mmCIF file of C-alpha atoms in Angstrom:
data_model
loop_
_atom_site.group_PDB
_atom_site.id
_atom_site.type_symbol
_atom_site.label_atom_id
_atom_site.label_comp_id
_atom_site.label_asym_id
_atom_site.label_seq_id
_atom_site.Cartn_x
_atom_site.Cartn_y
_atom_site.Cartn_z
ATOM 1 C CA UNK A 1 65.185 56.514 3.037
ATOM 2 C CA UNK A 2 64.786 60.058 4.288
ATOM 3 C CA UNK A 3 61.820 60.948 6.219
ATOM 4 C CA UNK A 4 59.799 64.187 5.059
ATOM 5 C CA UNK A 5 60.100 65.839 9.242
ATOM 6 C CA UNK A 6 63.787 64.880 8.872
ATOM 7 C CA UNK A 7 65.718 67.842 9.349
ATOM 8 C CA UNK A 8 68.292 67.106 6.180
ATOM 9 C CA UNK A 9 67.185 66.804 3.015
ATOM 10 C CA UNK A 10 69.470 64.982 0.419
ATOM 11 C CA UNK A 11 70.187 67.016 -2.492
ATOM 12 C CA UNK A 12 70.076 70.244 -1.309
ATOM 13 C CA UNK A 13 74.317 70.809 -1.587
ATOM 14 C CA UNK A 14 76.019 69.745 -4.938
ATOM 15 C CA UNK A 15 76.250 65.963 -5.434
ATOM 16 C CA UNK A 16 74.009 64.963 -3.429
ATOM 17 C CA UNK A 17 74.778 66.213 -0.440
ATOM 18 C CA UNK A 18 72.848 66.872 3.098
ATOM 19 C CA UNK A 19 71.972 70.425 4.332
ATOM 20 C CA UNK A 20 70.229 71.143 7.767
ATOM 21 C CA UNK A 21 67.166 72.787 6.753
ATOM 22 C CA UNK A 22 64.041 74.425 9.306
ATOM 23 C CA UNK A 23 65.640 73.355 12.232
ATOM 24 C CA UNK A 24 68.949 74.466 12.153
ATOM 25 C CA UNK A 25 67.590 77.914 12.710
ATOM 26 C CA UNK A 26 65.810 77.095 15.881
ATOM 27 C CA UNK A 27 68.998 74.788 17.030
ATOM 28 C CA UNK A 28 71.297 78.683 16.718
ATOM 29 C CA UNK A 29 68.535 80.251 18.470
ATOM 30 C CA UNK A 30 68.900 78.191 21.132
ATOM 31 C CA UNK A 31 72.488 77.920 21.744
ATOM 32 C CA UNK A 32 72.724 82.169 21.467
ATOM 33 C CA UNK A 33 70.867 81.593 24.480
ATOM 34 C CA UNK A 34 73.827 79.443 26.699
ATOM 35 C CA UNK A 35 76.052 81.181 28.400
ATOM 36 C CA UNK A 36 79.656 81.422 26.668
ATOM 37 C CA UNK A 37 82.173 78.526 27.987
ATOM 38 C CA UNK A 38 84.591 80.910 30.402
ATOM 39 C CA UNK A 39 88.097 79.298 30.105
ATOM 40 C CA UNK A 40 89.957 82.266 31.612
ATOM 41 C CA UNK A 41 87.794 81.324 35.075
ATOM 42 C CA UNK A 42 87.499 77.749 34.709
ATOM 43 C CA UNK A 43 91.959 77.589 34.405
ATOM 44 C CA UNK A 44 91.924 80.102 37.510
ATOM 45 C CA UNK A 45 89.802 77.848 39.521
ATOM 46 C CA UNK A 46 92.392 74.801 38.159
ATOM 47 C CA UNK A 47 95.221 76.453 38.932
ATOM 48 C CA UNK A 48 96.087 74.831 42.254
ATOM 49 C CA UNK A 49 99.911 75.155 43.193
ATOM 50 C CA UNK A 50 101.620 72.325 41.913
ATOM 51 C CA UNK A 51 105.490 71.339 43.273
ATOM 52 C CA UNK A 52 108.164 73.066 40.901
ATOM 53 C CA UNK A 53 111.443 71.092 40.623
ATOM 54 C CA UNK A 54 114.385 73.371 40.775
ATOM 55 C CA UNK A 55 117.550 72.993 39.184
ATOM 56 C CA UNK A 56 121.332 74.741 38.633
ATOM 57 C CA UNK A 57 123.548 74.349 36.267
ATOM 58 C CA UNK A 58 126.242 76.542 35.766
ATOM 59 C CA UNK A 59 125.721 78.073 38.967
ATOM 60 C CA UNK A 60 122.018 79.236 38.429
ATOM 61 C CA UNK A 61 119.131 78.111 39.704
ATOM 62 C CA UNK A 62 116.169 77.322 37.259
ATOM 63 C CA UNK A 63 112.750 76.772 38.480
ATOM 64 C CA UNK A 64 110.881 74.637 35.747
ATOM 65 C CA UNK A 65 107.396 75.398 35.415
ATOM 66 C CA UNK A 66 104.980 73.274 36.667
ATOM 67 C CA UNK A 67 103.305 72.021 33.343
ATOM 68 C CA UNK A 68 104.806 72.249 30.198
ATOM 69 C CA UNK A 69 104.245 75.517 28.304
ATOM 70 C CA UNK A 70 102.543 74.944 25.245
ATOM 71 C CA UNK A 71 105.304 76.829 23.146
ATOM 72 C CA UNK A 72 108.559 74.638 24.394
ATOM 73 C CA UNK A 73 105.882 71.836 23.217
ATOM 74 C CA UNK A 74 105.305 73.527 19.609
ATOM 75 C CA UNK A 75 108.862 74.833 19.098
ATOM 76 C CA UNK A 76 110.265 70.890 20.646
ATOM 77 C CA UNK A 77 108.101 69.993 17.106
ATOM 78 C CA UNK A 78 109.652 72.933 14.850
ATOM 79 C CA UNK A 79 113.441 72.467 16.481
ATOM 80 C CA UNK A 80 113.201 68.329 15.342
ATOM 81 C CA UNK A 81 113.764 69.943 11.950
ATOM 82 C CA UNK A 82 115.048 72.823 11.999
ATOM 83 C CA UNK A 83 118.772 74.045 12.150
ATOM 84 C CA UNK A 84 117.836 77.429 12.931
ATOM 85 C CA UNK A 85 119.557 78.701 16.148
ATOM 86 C CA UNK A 86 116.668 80.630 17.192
ATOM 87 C CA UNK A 87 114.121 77.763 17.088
ATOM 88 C CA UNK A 88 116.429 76.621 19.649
ATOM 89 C CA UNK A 89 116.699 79.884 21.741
ATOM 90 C CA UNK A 90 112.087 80.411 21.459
ATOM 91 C CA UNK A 91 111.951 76.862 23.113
ATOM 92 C CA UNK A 92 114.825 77.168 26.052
ATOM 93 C CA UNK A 93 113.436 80.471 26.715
ATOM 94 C CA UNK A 94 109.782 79.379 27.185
ATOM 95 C CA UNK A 95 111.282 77.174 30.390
ATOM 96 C CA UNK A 96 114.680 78.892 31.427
ATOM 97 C CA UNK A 97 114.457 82.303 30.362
ATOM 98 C CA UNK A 98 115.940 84.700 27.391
ATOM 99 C CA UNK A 99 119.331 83.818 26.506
ATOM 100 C CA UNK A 100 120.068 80.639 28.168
ATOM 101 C CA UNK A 101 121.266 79.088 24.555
ATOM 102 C CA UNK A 102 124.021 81.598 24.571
ATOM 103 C CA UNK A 103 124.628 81.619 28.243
ATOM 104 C CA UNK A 104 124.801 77.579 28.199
ATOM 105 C CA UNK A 105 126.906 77.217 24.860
ATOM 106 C CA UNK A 106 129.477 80.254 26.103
ATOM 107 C CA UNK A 107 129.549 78.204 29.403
ATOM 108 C CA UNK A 108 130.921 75.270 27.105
ATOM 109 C CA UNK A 109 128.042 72.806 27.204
ATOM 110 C CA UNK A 110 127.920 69.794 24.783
ATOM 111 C CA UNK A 111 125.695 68.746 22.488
ATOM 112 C CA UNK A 112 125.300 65.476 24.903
ATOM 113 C CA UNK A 113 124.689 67.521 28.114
ATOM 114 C CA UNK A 114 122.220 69.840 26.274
ATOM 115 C CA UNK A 115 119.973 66.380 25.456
ATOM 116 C CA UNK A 116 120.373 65.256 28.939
ATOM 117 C CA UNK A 117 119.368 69.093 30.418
ATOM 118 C CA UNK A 118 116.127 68.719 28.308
ATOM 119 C CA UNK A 119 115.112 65.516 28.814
ATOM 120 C CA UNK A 120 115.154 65.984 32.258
ATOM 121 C CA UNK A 121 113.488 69.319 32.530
ATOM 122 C CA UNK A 122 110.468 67.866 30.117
ATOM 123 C CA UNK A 123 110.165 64.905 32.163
ATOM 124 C CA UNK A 124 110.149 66.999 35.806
ATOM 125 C CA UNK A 125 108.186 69.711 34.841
ATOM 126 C CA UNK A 126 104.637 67.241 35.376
ATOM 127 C CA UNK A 127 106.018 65.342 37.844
ATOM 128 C CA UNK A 128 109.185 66.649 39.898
ATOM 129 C CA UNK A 129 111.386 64.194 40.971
ATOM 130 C CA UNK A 130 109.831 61.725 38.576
ATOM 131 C CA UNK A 131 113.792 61.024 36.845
ATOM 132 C CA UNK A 132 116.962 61.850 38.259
ATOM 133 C CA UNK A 133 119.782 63.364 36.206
ATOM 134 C CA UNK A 134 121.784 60.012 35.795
ATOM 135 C CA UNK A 135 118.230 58.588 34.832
ATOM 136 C CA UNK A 136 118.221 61.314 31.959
ATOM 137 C CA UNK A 137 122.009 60.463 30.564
ATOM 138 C CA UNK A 138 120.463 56.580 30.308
ATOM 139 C CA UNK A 139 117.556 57.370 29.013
ATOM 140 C CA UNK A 140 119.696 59.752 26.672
ATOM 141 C CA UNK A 141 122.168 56.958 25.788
ATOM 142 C CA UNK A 142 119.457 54.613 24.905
ATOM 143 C CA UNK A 143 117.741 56.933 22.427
ATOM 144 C CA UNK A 144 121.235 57.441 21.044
ATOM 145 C CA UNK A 145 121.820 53.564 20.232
ATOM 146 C CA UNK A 146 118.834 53.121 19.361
ATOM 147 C CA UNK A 147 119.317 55.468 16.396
ATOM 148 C CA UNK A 148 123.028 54.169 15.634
ATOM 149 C CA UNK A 149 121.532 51.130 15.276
ATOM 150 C CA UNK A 150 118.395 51.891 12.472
ATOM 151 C CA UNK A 151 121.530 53.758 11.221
ATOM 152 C CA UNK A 152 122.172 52.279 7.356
ATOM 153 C CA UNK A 153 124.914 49.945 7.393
ATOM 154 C CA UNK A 154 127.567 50.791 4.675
ATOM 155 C CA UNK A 155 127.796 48.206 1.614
ATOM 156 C CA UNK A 156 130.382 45.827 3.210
ATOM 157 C CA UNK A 157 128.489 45.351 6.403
ATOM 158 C CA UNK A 158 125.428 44.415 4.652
ATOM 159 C CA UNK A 159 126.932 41.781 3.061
ATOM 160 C CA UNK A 160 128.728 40.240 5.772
ATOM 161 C CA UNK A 161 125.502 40.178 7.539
ATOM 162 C CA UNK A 162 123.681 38.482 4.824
ATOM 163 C CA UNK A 163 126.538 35.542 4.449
ATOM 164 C CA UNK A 164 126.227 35.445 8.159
ATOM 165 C CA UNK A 165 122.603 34.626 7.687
ATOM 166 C CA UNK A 166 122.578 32.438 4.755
ATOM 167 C CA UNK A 167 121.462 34.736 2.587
ATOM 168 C CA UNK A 168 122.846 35.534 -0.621
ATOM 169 C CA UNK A 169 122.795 39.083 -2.018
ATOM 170 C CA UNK A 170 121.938 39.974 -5.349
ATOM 171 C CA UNK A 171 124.215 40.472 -8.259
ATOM 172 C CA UNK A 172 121.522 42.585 -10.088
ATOM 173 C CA UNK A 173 121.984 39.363 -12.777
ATOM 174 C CA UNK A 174 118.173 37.484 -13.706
ATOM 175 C CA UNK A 175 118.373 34.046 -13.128
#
């Protein structure tokens, strides 16, 4: 039950609805009053130097940044399905600079040592030092047999692993 000082009333929007009523106007008149939230001063005053991990590869030094920038994070997303080429070269450049793709690919870089460069820049960038470039190739390998294995096993292999378990597969006949 709805109390008549209650600042909703039921039935005031379509189906049956609450709407903030008298008060609602006194609540904005307040809240013009605040001062605005200042973001640009409160990230200044939070932007202590943090350590930067360096890096080289191909004879050039890379300093990652020390957070991660919020477009690697949103092109990282976009690049997961994407085949587009220059999804690839918007993230690298938000954390190595214009061109690297090019630079890295004309250098001769593999798809494997590409995976291992970024998933050791993302993981230093918070906390340098935090894994170690042989760390990365594990931690690379592991994602990559992980995946082989949630792979779909062709016909044959399905079957041999169902007489291996006792299990018979179906003929598609109804008993």
């Amino acid at each position: 039950m709805v109390r008549d000082d209650h600042p909703l009333r039921p039935g005031d929007v379509g189906g049956g609805g609450w709407l903030m009523t008298e008060h609602f106007d006194d609540q904005a008149t307040e809240l013009e009053r605040l001062p605005a939230a200042d973001f640009d001063a409160f990230f200044a005053e939070q932007a202590a130097p943090r350590p930067r991990q360096p890096l080289t590869l191909y004879g050039e030094t890379y300093t990652l940044p020390d957070s991660l920038p919020l477009m690697f994070t949103l092109q990282m997303e976009r690049v997961q399905d994407s085949s587009d080429l220059d999804d690839v070269r918007k993230m690298l450049a938000s954390l190595f600079g214009a061109d690297t793709l090019d630079t890295w690919a004309e250098r001769g870089m593999t798809d494997r040592q590409f995976r291992i460069v970024l998933i050791y820049a993302s993981a230093n960038v918070n906390r340098p030092g935090s894994v170690s470039m042989q760390r990365a190739a594990e931690l690379h390998d592991e994602r990559e047999a992980e995946q082989a294995g949630k792979a779909p096993a062709n016909r044959a292999a399905r079957r041999s692993a169902a007489k291996k378990k006792g299990k018979r597969g179906s003929s598609g006949a109804r008993s």
